[in-house]
Amino acid sequence: MKTLYLIGFMGSGKSTIGEMLSNTLSLPHIDTDHMVEEVYGQTIASIFQSDGEGTFRAYESEVLKKTPPQNHIISTGGGIVEREENTLFMKTNGVVIYLATSFREIAKRLEDDQSRPLWSQNIQEKKNLFNRREKLYEGNADKLIHTDNKSAAEIIEEIKALLG
Ligand code: S3P
């Protein structure tokens, strides 16, 4: 089976769904955010703080390109779609699944989140980022799953049905 790449905004459930899908399909799971932290020995927040977003994006592209094109579930960071080289890589090598979550739902889920550098901006900046990204997710996905008001188990069932 081709590797599955989960894309979507921060808080859309990519890591949780990736982990569950990995158990259900008995395929190994890789989270690109965790990979960056392991390979470069720094938390994402500290990379943003000390070296800036550009350095994080370069690290993120590096690790993405090391992901195997077969039989893996990959949870990506919300900004993976910012670079065309990344979307091209995912589309060429795997199946890209967009976990589509509304801004309202994301804002609820991340209400108390302090760990994500790009979620610490003001509400209008977050909304602008969401609107811009939404088009990138839609434009680069092979499959789209709406996640609002659905349990993780329901989302897993939908993904399995989509894969046939
Ligand atoms: C980012 C999302 C984060 C992480 C980094 C940047 C983004 O991942 O990669 O903080 O640009 O949207 P999650 O989507 O897992 O929160």
CSV table of N, CA and C and ligand atoms in Angstrom, one decimal:
chain,number,residue,atom,x,y,z
A,1,MET,N,0.8,-1.2,0.0
A,1,MET,CA,0.0,0.0,0.0
A,1,MET,C,0.9,1.3,0.0
A,2,LYS,N,0.4,2.3,-0.7
A,2,LYS,CA,1.1,3.5,-0.7
A,2,LYS,C,1.0,4.2,0.7
A,3,THR,N,2.1,4.9,1.1
A,3,THR,CA,2.0,5.6,2.4
A,3,THR,C,0.9,6.6,2.4
A,4,LEU,N,0.3,6.7,3.6
A,4,LEU,CA,-0.8,7.7,3.8
A,4,LEU,C,-0.2,9.0,4.5
A,5,TYR,N,-0.4,10.1,3.9
A,5,TYR,CA,0.1,11.4,4.5
A,5,TYR,C,-1.2,12.1,5.0
A,6,LEU,N,-1.2,12.4,6.3
A,6,LEU,CA,-2.3,13.1,6.9
A,6,LEU,C,-1.9,14.6,7.0
A,7,ILE,N,-2.8,15.5,6.3
A,7,ILE,CA,-2.5,16.9,6.4
A,7,ILE,C,-3.7,17.6,7.0
A,8,GLY,N,-3.5,18.8,7.5
A,8,GLY,CA,-4.6,19.6,8.1
A,8,GLY,C,-4.0,20.6,9.0
A,9,PHE,N,-4.9,21.5,9.4
A,9,PHE,CA,-4.5,22.6,10.3
A,9,PHE,C,-4.1,22.1,11.7
A,10,MET,N,-3.4,22.9,12.5
A,10,MET,CA,-3.0,22.5,13.8
A,10,MET,C,-4.3,22.2,14.6
A,11,GLY,N,-4.3,21.1,15.3
A,11,GLY,CA,-5.5,20.7,16.1
A,11,GLY,C,-6.5,19.9,15.3
A,12,SER,N,-6.2,19.6,14.1
A,12,SER,CA,-7.2,18.8,13.3
A,12,SER,C,-7.2,17.3,13.6
A,13,GLY,N,-6.2,16.9,14.4
A,13,GLY,CA,-6.2,15.5,14.9
A,13,GLY,C,-5.3,14.6,14.1
A,14,LYS,N,-4.3,15.2,13.4
A,14,LYS,CA,-3.4,14.4,12.5
A,14,LYS,C,-2.6,13.4,13.4
A,15,SER,N,-2.1,13.8,14.5
A,15,SER,CA,-1.3,12.9,15.3
A,15,SER,C,-2.2,11.8,16.0
A,16,THR,N,-3.3,12.1,16.5
A,16,THR,CA,-4.2,11.1,17.1
A,16,THR,C,-4.7,10.1,16.1
A,17,ILE,N,-5.2,10.7,15.0
A,17,ILE,CA,-5.8,9.8,14.0
A,17,ILE,C,-4.6,8.9,13.4
A,18,GLY,N,-3.5,9.5,13.2
A,18,GLY,CA,-2.3,8.8,12.6
A,18,GLY,C,-2.0,7.6,13.5
A,19,GLU,N,-2.0,7.8,14.8
A,19,GLU,CA,-1.6,6.8,15.7
A,19,GLU,C,-2.7,5.7,15.7
A,20,MET,N,-3.9,6.1,15.7
A,20,MET,CA,-5.0,5.1,15.7
A,20,MET,C,-5.1,4.3,14.4
A,21,LEU,N,-4.8,5.0,13.3
A,21,LEU,CA,-4.8,4.4,12.0
A,21,LEU,C,-3.7,3.4,11.9
A,22,SER,N,-2.6,3.7,12.5
A,22,SER,CA,-1.4,2.9,12.5
A,22,SER,C,-1.7,1.5,13.2
A,23,ASN,N,-2.5,1.7,14.3
A,23,ASN,CA,-2.8,0.4,15.1
A,23,ASN,C,-3.9,-0.4,14.3
A,24,THR,N,-4.8,0.3,13.7
A,24,THR,CA,-5.9,-0.4,13.0
A,24,THR,C,-5.4,-1.1,11.7
A,25,LEU,N,-4.5,-0.4,11.0
A,25,LEU,CA,-4.0,-1.0,9.8
A,25,LEU,C,-2.7,-1.8,9.9
A,26,SER,N,-2.2,-1.8,11.2
A,26,SER,CA,-0.9,-2.5,11.5
A,26,SER,C,0.2,-2.0,10.6
A,27,LEU,N,0.3,-0.7,10.5
A,27,LEU,CA,1.4,0.0,9.7
A,27,LEU,C,2.1,0.9,10.7
A,28,PRO,N,3.4,1.1,10.5
A,28,PRO,CA,4.2,2.0,11.4
A,28,PRO,C,3.7,3.4,11.2
A,29,HIS,N,3.8,4.2,12.3
A,29,HIS,CA,3.4,5.6,12.3
A,29,HIS,C,4.6,6.5,12.5
A,30,ILE,N,4.7,7.5,11.6
A,30,ILE,CA,5.7,8.5,11.8
A,30,ILE,C,5.1,9.9,11.9
A,31,ASP,N,5.5,10.7,12.9
A,31,ASP,CA,5.0,12.1,13.0
A,31,ASP,C,6.2,13.0,12.7
A,32,THR,N,6.0,13.8,11.6
A,32,THR,CA,7.1,14.6,11.2
A,32,THR,C,7.6,15.6,12.3
A,33,ASP,N,6.6,16.1,13.1
A,33,ASP,CA,7.0,17.1,14.2
A,33,ASP,C,8.0,16.3,15.2
A,34,HIS,N,7.6,15.1,15.5
A,34,HIS,CA,8.4,14.3,16.4
A,34,HIS,C,9.8,14.0,15.8
A,35,MET,N,9.8,13.7,14.5
A,35,MET,CA,11.0,13.4,13.8
A,35,MET,C,12.0,14.6,13.8
A,36,VAL,N,11.4,15.8,13.6
A,36,VAL,CA,12.2,17.0,13.6
A,36,VAL,C,12.9,17.1,15.0
A,37,GLU,N,12.1,17.0,16.1
A,37,GLU,CA,12.6,17.1,17.4
A,37,GLU,C,13.6,16.1,17.7
A,38,GLU,N,13.4,14.9,17.3
A,38,GLU,CA,14.4,13.8,17.5
A,38,GLU,C,15.7,14.1,16.8
A,39,VAL,N,15.6,14.3,15.5
A,39,VAL,CA,16.8,14.5,14.6
A,39,VAL,C,17.6,15.7,15.0
A,40,TYR,N,16.9,16.8,15.3
A,40,TYR,CA,17.7,18.0,15.6
A,40,TYR,C,17.8,18.3,17.0
A,41,GLY,N,17.3,17.4,17.9
A,41,GLY,CA,17.5,17.5,19.3
A,41,GLY,C,17.0,18.8,20.0
A,42,GLN,N,15.9,19.4,19.5
A,42,GLN,CA,15.3,20.6,20.0
A,42,GLN,C,13.8,20.5,19.9
A,43,THR,N,13.1,21.2,20.8
A,43,THR,CA,11.7,21.2,20.6
A,43,THR,C,11.3,22.2,19.5
A,44,ILE,N,10.1,22.0,18.9
A,44,ILE,CA,9.7,22.9,17.8
A,44,ILE,C,9.7,24.4,18.3
A,45,ALA,N,9.1,24.6,19.5
A,45,ALA,CA,9.1,25.9,20.0
A,45,ALA,C,10.5,26.5,20.1
A,46,SER,N,11.4,25.8,20.5
A,46,SER,CA,12.8,26.3,20.7
A,46,SER,C,13.4,26.6,19.3
A,47,ILE,N,13.1,25.7,18.3
A,47,ILE,CA,13.7,26.0,17.0
A,47,ILE,C,13.1,27.3,16.4
A,48,PHE,N,11.8,27.5,16.6
A,48,PHE,CA,11.1,28.8,16.2
A,48,PHE,C,11.8,30.0,16.9
A,49,GLN,N,12.0,29.8,18.2
A,49,GLN,CA,12.5,30.9,19.0
A,49,GLN,C,13.9,31.2,18.7
A,50,SER,N,14.8,30.2,18.5
A,50,SER,CA,16.2,30.5,18.4
A,50,SER,C,16.6,30.7,16.9
A,51,ASP,N,16.0,30.0,16.0
A,51,ASP,CA,16.4,30.0,14.6
A,51,ASP,C,15.4,30.5,13.6
A,52,GLY,N,14.1,30.6,14.1
A,52,GLY,CA,13.1,31.2,13.2
A,52,GLY,C,12.3,30.1,12.4
A,53,GLU,N,11.2,30.5,11.9
A,53,GLU,CA,10.3,29.6,11.2
A,53,GLU,C,11.0,29.0,9.9
A,54,GLY,N,11.8,29.8,9.2
A,54,GLY,CA,12.5,29.3,8.0
A,54,GLY,C,13.3,28.1,8.3
A,55,THR,N,14.1,28.1,9.4
A,55,THR,CA,14.9,26.9,9.8
A,55,THR,C,14.0,25.7,10.1
A,56,PHE,N,12.9,26.0,10.8
A,56,PHE,CA,12.0,24.8,11.1
A,56,PHE,C,11.5,24.2,9.8
A,57,ARG,N,11.1,25.1,8.8
A,57,ARG,CA,10.6,24.6,7.5
A,57,ARG,C,11.6,23.8,6.8
A,58,ALA,N,12.9,24.2,6.8
A,58,ALA,CA,13.9,23.5,6.2
A,58,ALA,C,14.1,22.1,6.8
A,59,TYR,N,14.1,22.0,8.2
A,59,TYR,CA,14.2,20.7,8.9
A,59,TYR,C,13.0,19.8,8.5
A,60,GLU,N,11.8,20.5,8.5
A,60,GLU,CA,10.6,19.7,8.2
A,60,GLU,C,10.6,19.1,6.8
A,61,SER,N,11.1,19.8,5.8
A,61,SER,CA,11.2,19.3,4.5
A,61,SER,C,12.2,18.1,4.4
A,62,GLU,N,13.3,18.3,5.2
A,62,GLU,CA,14.4,17.3,5.2
A,62,GLU,C,13.8,16.0,5.7
A,63,VAL,N,13.1,16.0,6.9
A,63,VAL,CA,12.6,14.8,7.5
A,63,VAL,C,11.4,14.2,6.6
A,64,LEU,N,10.6,15.0,6.0
A,64,LEU,CA,9.5,14.5,5.2
A,64,LEU,C,10.1,13.7,4.0
A,65,LYS,N,11.2,14.1,3.5
A,65,LYS,CA,11.8,13.4,2.3
A,65,LYS,C,12.4,12.1,2.7
A,66,LYS,N,12.6,11.8,4.0
A,66,LYS,CA,13.1,10.5,4.5
A,66,LYS,C,12.0,9.6,4.8
A,67,THR,N,10.7,10.0,4.7
A,67,THR,CA,9.6,9.1,5.0
A,67,THR,C,9.4,8.1,3.8
A,68,PRO,N,9.2,6.8,4.2
A,68,PRO,CA,9.1,5.8,3.1
A,68,PRO,C,7.8,5.8,2.3
A,69,PRO,N,7.9,5.6,1.0
A,69,PRO,CA,6.7,5.8,0.2
A,69,PRO,C,5.7,4.6,0.3
A,70,GLN,N,6.1,3.6,1.0
A,70,GLN,CA,5.2,2.4,1.1
A,70,GLN,C,4.9,2.1,2.5
A,71,ASN,N,3.6,1.7,2.8
A,71,ASN,CA,3.2,1.0,4.0
A,71,ASN,C,3.5,1.8,5.3
A,72,HIS,N,3.3,3.1,5.3
A,72,HIS,CA,3.5,3.9,6.5
A,72,HIS,C,2.3,4.9,6.6
A,73,ILE,N,2.1,5.3,7.9
A,73,ILE,CA,1.1,6.4,8.1
A,73,ILE,C,2.0,7.6,8.6
A,74,ILE,N,1.8,8.7,7.9
A,74,ILE,CA,2.6,9.9,8.3
A,74,ILE,C,1.7,11.0,8.7
A,75,SER,N,1.9,11.5,10.0
A,75,SER,CA,1.2,12.7,10.4
A,75,SER,C,2.2,13.8,10.2
A,76,THR,N,1.7,14.9,9.5
A,76,THR,CA,2.5,16.0,9.2
A,76,THR,C,2.2,17.2,10.1
A,77,GLY,N,3.1,18.2,10.1
A,77,GLY,CA,2.8,19.4,10.8
A,77,GLY,C,1.8,20.3,9.9
A,78,GLY,N,1.1,21.1,10.6
A,78,GLY,CA,0.1,21.9,9.8
A,78,GLY,C,0.6,22.8,8.7
A,79,GLY,N,1.9,23.1,8.8
A,79,GLY,CA,2.5,24.0,7.8
A,79,GLY,C,3.2,23.3,6.7
A,80,ILE,N,3.1,21.9,6.6
A,80,ILE,CA,3.8,21.2,5.6
A,80,ILE,C,3.4,21.6,4.2
A,81,VAL,N,2.2,22.1,4.0
A,81,VAL,CA,1.7,22.6,2.7
A,81,VAL,C,2.3,23.9,2.3
A,82,GLU,N,3.1,24.5,3.2
A,82,GLU,CA,3.7,25.9,2.8
A,82,GLU,C,4.7,25.8,1.7
A,83,ARG,N,5.3,24.6,1.6
A,83,ARG,CA,6.3,24.4,0.6
A,83,ARG,C,5.9,23.5,-0.5
A,84,GLU,N,6.0,23.9,-1.7
A,84,GLU,CA,5.5,23.1,-2.9
A,84,GLU,C,6.3,21.8,-3.0
A,85,GLU,N,7.6,21.9,-2.6
A,85,GLU,CA,8.4,20.7,-2.7
A,85,GLU,C,7.8,19.6,-1.8
A,86,ASN,N,7.2,20.0,-0.7
A,86,ASN,CA,6.6,19.0,0.2
A,86,ASN,C,5.3,18.4,-0.4
A,87,THR,N,4.5,19.3,-0.9
A,87,THR,CA,3.2,18.7,-1.4
A,87,THR,C,3.5,17.9,-2.6
A,88,LEU,N,4.4,18.3,-3.4
A,88,LEU,CA,4.8,17.5,-4.6
A,88,LEU,C,5.3,16.1,-4.2
A,89,PHE,N,6.2,16.1,-3.1
A,89,PHE,CA,6.7,14.8,-2.6
A,89,PHE,C,5.6,13.9,-2.1
A,90,MET,N,4.7,14.5,-1.4
A,90,MET,CA,3.6,13.6,-0.8
A,90,MET,C,2.7,13.1,-1.9
A,91,LYS,N,2.4,14.0,-2.8
A,91,LYS,CA,1.4,13.5,-3.9
A,91,LYS,C,2.1,12.5,-4.8
A,92,THR,N,3.4,12.7,-5.0
A,92,THR,CA,4.1,11.7,-5.9
A,92,THR,C,4.2,10.4,-5.2
A,93,ASN,N,4.5,10.4,-3.9
A,93,ASN,CA,4.9,9.2,-3.3
A,93,ASN,C,3.8,8.5,-2.5
A,94,GLY,N,2.7,9.2,-2.2
A,94,GLY,CA,1.7,8.6,-1.3
A,94,GLY,C,0.3,9.0,-1.6
A,95,VAL,N,-0.6,8.8,-0.7
A,95,VAL,CA,-2.0,9.3,-0.8
A,95,VAL,C,-2.1,10.3,0.3
A,96,VAL,N,-2.6,11.5,-0.1
A,96,VAL,CA,-2.7,12.6,0.8
A,96,VAL,C,-4.1,12.8,1.3
A,97,ILE,N,-4.3,12.7,2.6
A,97,ILE,CA,-5.6,12.8,3.2
A,97,ILE,C,-5.7,14.0,4.1
A,98,TYR,N,-6.7,14.9,3.8
A,98,TYR,CA,-6.9,16.2,4.5
A,98,TYR,C,-7.9,16.0,5.6
A,99,LEU,N,-7.5,16.2,6.8
A,99,LEU,CA,-8.5,16.2,7.9
A,99,LEU,C,-9.0,17.6,8.0
A,100,ALA,N,-10.2,17.8,7.5
A,100,ALA,CA,-10.8,19.2,7.4
A,100,ALA,C,-11.6,19.5,8.7
A,101,THR,N,-11.2,20.5,9.4
A,101,THR,CA,-11.8,20.9,10.7
A,101,THR,C,-12.1,22.4,10.6
A,102,SER,N,-13.3,22.8,11.1
A,102,SER,CA,-13.6,24.2,11.0
A,102,SER,C,-12.7,25.1,11.9
A,103,PHE,N,-12.6,26.4,11.6
A,103,PHE,CA,-11.8,27.2,12.5
A,103,PHE,C,-12.4,27.3,13.9
A,104,ARG,N,-13.8,27.3,14.0
A,104,ARG,CA,-14.5,27.3,15.2
A,104,ARG,C,-14.1,26.1,16.1
A,105,GLU,N,-14.1,25.0,15.5
A,105,GLU,CA,-13.7,23.7,16.2
A,105,GLU,C,-12.2,23.7,16.7
A,106,ILE,N,-11.4,24.2,15.8
A,106,ILE,CA,-9.9,24.3,16.1
A,106,ILE,C,-9.7,25.2,17.3
A,107,ALA,N,-10.4,26.4,17.2
A,107,ALA,CA,-10.2,27.3,18.3
A,107,ALA,C,-10.7,26.8,19.6
A,108,LYS,N,-11.7,26.0,19.6
A,108,LYS,CA,-12.2,25.3,20.8
A,108,LYS,C,-11.1,24.3,21.3
A,109,ARG,N,-10.6,23.5,20.4
A,109,ARG,CA,-9.7,22.4,20.8
A,109,ARG,C,-8.4,23.0,21.3
A,110,LEU,N,-7.9,24.1,20.7
A,110,LEU,CA,-6.6,24.7,21.1
A,110,LEU,C,-6.7,25.9,22.1
A,111,GLU,N,-7.9,26.0,22.7
A,111,GLU,CA,-8.1,27.1,23.6
A,111,GLU,C,-7.0,27.4,24.6
A,112,ASP,N,-6.5,26.3,25.2
A,112,ASP,CA,-5.5,26.4,26.2
A,112,ASP,C,-4.1,26.1,25.8
A,113,ASP,N,-3.9,25.9,24.4
A,113,ASP,CA,-2.6,25.4,23.9
A,113,ASP,C,-1.6,26.5,24.0
A,114,GLN,N,-0.4,26.2,24.6
A,114,GLN,CA,0.7,27.2,24.6
A,114,GLN,C,1.9,26.7,23.8
A,115,SER,N,1.8,25.5,23.3
A,115,SER,CA,2.9,24.8,22.7
A,115,SER,C,3.2,25.2,21.3
A,116,ARG,N,2.2,25.7,20.6
A,116,ARG,CA,2.4,25.9,19.1
A,116,ARG,C,2.7,27.4,18.8
A,117,PRO,N,3.9,27.6,18.3
A,117,PRO,CA,4.3,29.0,18.1
A,117,PRO,C,3.3,29.8,17.2
A,118,LEU,N,2.7,29.2,16.2
A,118,LEU,CA,1.9,29.9,15.3
A,118,LEU,C,0.4,30.0,15.8
A,119,TRP,N,0.2,29.5,17.0
A,119,TRP,CA,-1.1,29.6,17.6
A,119,TRP,C,-1.1,30.7,18.7
A,120,SER,N,0.0,31.3,18.8
A,120,SER,CA,0.1,32.3,19.9
A,120,SER,C,-0.1,33.8,19.3
A,121,GLN,N,-0.5,33.8,18.0
A,121,GLN,CA,-0.8,35.2,17.4
A,121,GLN,C,-2.2,35.6,17.8
A,122,ASN,N,-2.5,36.8,17.4
A,122,ASN,CA,-3.9,37.3,17.7
A,122,ASN,C,-4.9,36.6,16.8
A,123,ILE,N,-6.2,36.7,17.2
A,123,ILE,CA,-7.2,35.9,16.6
A,123,ILE,C,-7.3,36.1,15.1
A,124,GLN,N,-7.2,37.4,14.7
A,124,GLN,CA,-7.3,37.7,13.3
A,124,GLN,C,-6.2,37.1,12.5
A,125,GLU,N,-4.9,37.1,13.0
A,125,GLU,CA,-3.8,36.4,12.3
A,125,GLU,C,-4.0,34.9,12.2
A,126,LYS,N,-4.6,34.4,13.3
A,126,LYS,CA,-4.8,32.9,13.2
A,126,LYS,C,-5.9,32.6,12.2
A,127,LYS,N,-6.9,33.5,12.1
A,127,LYS,CA,-8.0,33.2,11.1
A,127,LYS,C,-7.4,33.4,9.7
A,128,ASN,N,-6.6,34.4,9.5
A,128,ASN,CA,-6.0,34.6,8.2
A,128,ASN,C,-5.1,33.4,7.8
A,129,LEU,N,-4.4,32.9,8.7
A,129,LEU,CA,-3.5,31.7,8.4
A,129,LEU,C,-4.4,30.5,8.1
A,130,PHE,N,-5.5,30.3,8.8
A,130,PHE,CA,-6.4,29.2,8.5
A,130,PHE,C,-7.0,29.4,7.1
A,131,ASN,N,-7.5,30.6,6.8
A,131,ASN,CA,-8.1,30.8,5.5
A,131,ASN,C,-7.1,30.5,4.3
A,132,ARG,N,-5.9,31.0,4.5
A,132,ARG,CA,-4.9,30.7,3.5
A,132,ARG,C,-4.6,29.3,3.3
A,133,ARG,N,-4.4,28.6,4.5
A,133,ARG,CA,-4.0,27.2,4.5
A,133,ARG,C,-5.1,26.3,3.9
A,134,GLU,N,-6.3,26.7,4.3
A,134,GLU,CA,-7.4,25.8,3.9
A,134,GLU,C,-7.4,25.5,2.3
A,135,LYS,N,-7.1,26.6,1.6
A,135,LYS,CA,-7.0,26.4,0.1
A,135,LYS,C,-5.8,25.5,-0.2
A,136,LEU,N,-4.7,25.6,0.5
A,136,LEU,CA,-3.6,24.7,0.2
A,136,LEU,C,-3.9,23.3,0.5
A,137,TYR,N,-4.6,23.0,1.6
A,137,TYR,CA,-4.9,21.6,2.0
A,137,TYR,C,-5.9,21.1,0.9
A,138,GLU,N,-6.9,21.8,0.6
A,138,GLU,CA,-7.9,21.3,-0.4
A,138,GLU,C,-7.2,21.1,-1.7
A,139,GLY,N,-6.4,22.0,-2.1
A,139,GLY,CA,-5.7,21.9,-3.4
A,139,GLY,C,-4.7,20.8,-3.6
A,140,ASN,N,-4.2,20.3,-2.4
A,140,ASN,CA,-3.2,19.3,-2.5
A,140,ASN,C,-3.6,17.9,-2.0
A,141,ALA,N,-4.9,17.7,-1.6
A,141,ALA,CA,-5.3,16.5,-1.0
A,141,ALA,C,-5.9,15.5,-2.1
A,142,ASP,N,-5.7,14.2,-1.9
A,142,ASP,CA,-6.3,13.2,-2.8
A,142,ASP,C,-7.7,12.9,-2.2
A,143,LYS,N,-7.8,13.0,-0.8
A,143,LYS,CA,-9.1,12.7,-0.2
A,143,LYS,C,-9.3,13.7,1.0
A,144,LEU,N,-10.6,14.0,1.2
A,144,LEU,CA,-10.9,15.0,2.3
A,144,LEU,C,-11.9,14.3,3.3
A,145,ILE,N,-11.6,14.5,4.5
A,145,ILE,CA,-12.5,14.0,5.6
A,145,ILE,C,-12.9,15.1,6.5
A,146,HIS,N,-14.2,15.4,6.7
A,146,HIS,CA,-14.6,16.4,7.6
A,146,HIS,C,-14.6,15.8,9.0
A,147,THR,N,-14.0,16.5,10.0
A,147,THR,CA,-13.9,15.9,11.3
A,147,THR,C,-14.8,16.5,12.4
A,148,ASP,N,-15.4,17.7,12.1
A,148,ASP,CA,-16.2,18.3,13.1
A,148,ASP,C,-17.3,17.3,13.6
A,149,ASN,N,-17.5,17.3,14.9
A,149,ASN,CA,-18.6,16.5,15.5
A,149,ASN,C,-18.4,15.0,15.2
A,150,LYS,N,-17.2,14.6,14.9
A,150,LYS,CA,-17.1,13.1,14.7
A,150,LYS,C,-16.1,12.6,15.7
A,151,SER,N,-16.3,11.3,16.2
A,151,SER,CA,-15.3,10.7,17.1
A,151,SER,C,-14.1,10.2,16.2
A,152,ALA,N,-13.0,10.0,16.9
A,152,ALA,CA,-11.8,9.5,16.2
A,152,ALA,C,-12.2,8.1,15.5
A,153,ALA,N,-13.0,7.3,16.2
A,153,ALA,CA,-13.3,6.0,15.7
A,153,ALA,C,-14.1,6.2,14.3
A,154,GLU,N,-15.0,7.2,14.3
A,154,GLU,CA,-15.8,7.4,13.1
A,154,GLU,C,-14.9,7.9,11.9
A,155,ILE,N,-13.9,8.7,12.3
A,155,ILE,CA,-13.0,9.2,11.3
A,155,ILE,C,-12.1,8.1,10.7
A,156,ILE,N,-11.7,7.2,11.6
A,156,ILE,CA,-10.9,6.0,11.1
A,156,ILE,C,-11.8,5.2,10.2
A,157,GLU,N,-13.0,4.9,10.5
A,157,GLU,CA,-13.9,4.2,9.6
A,157,GLU,C,-14.1,4.8,8.3
A,158,GLU,N,-14.2,6.1,8.3
A,158,GLU,CA,-14.3,6.9,7.0
A,158,GLU,C,-13.1,6.7,6.1
A,159,ILE,N,-11.9,6.8,6.8
A,159,ILE,CA,-10.7,6.7,6.0
A,159,ILE,C,-10.6,5.3,5.5
A,160,LYS,N,-10.9,4.3,6.3
A,160,LYS,CA,-10.8,2.9,5.8
A,160,LYS,C,-11.8,2.7,4.6
A,161,ALA,N,-13.0,3.3,4.6
A,161,ALA,CA,-13.9,3.2,3.5
A,161,ALA,C,-13.4,3.9,2.3
A,162,LEU,N,-12.8,5.1,2.5
A,162,LEU,CA,-12.2,5.8,1.4
A,162,LEU,C,-11.1,5.0,0.6
A,163,LEU,N,-10.4,4.3,1.5
A,163,LEU,CA,-9.2,3.5,0.9
A,163,LEU,C,-9.7,2.3,0.2
A,164,GLY,N,-10.9,1.8,0.5
A,164,GLY,CA,-11.6,0.7,-0.2
A,164,GLY,C,-11.1,-0.6,0.3
B,1,S3P,C1,2.8,24.3,12.5
B,1,S3P,C2,2.1,23.2,13.1
B,1,S3P,C3,2.6,22.3,14.1
B,1,S3P,C4,4.2,22.4,14.0
B,1,S3P,C5,4.7,23.8,14.0
B,1,S3P,C6,4.2,24.6,12.9
B,1,S3P,C7,2.1,25.1,11.5
B,1,S3P,O1,2.2,21.0,13.9
B,1,S3P,O2,4.6,21.7,12.9
B,1,S3P,O3,4.3,24.4,15.3
B,1,S3P,O4,2.8,25.9,10.8
B,1,S3P,O5,0.8,25.0,11.3
B,1,S3P,P1,0.7,20.5,14.3
B,1,S3P,O6,-0.2,20.8,13.1
B,1,S3P,O7,0.8,19.1,14.6
B,1,S3P,O8,0.2,21.3,15.5
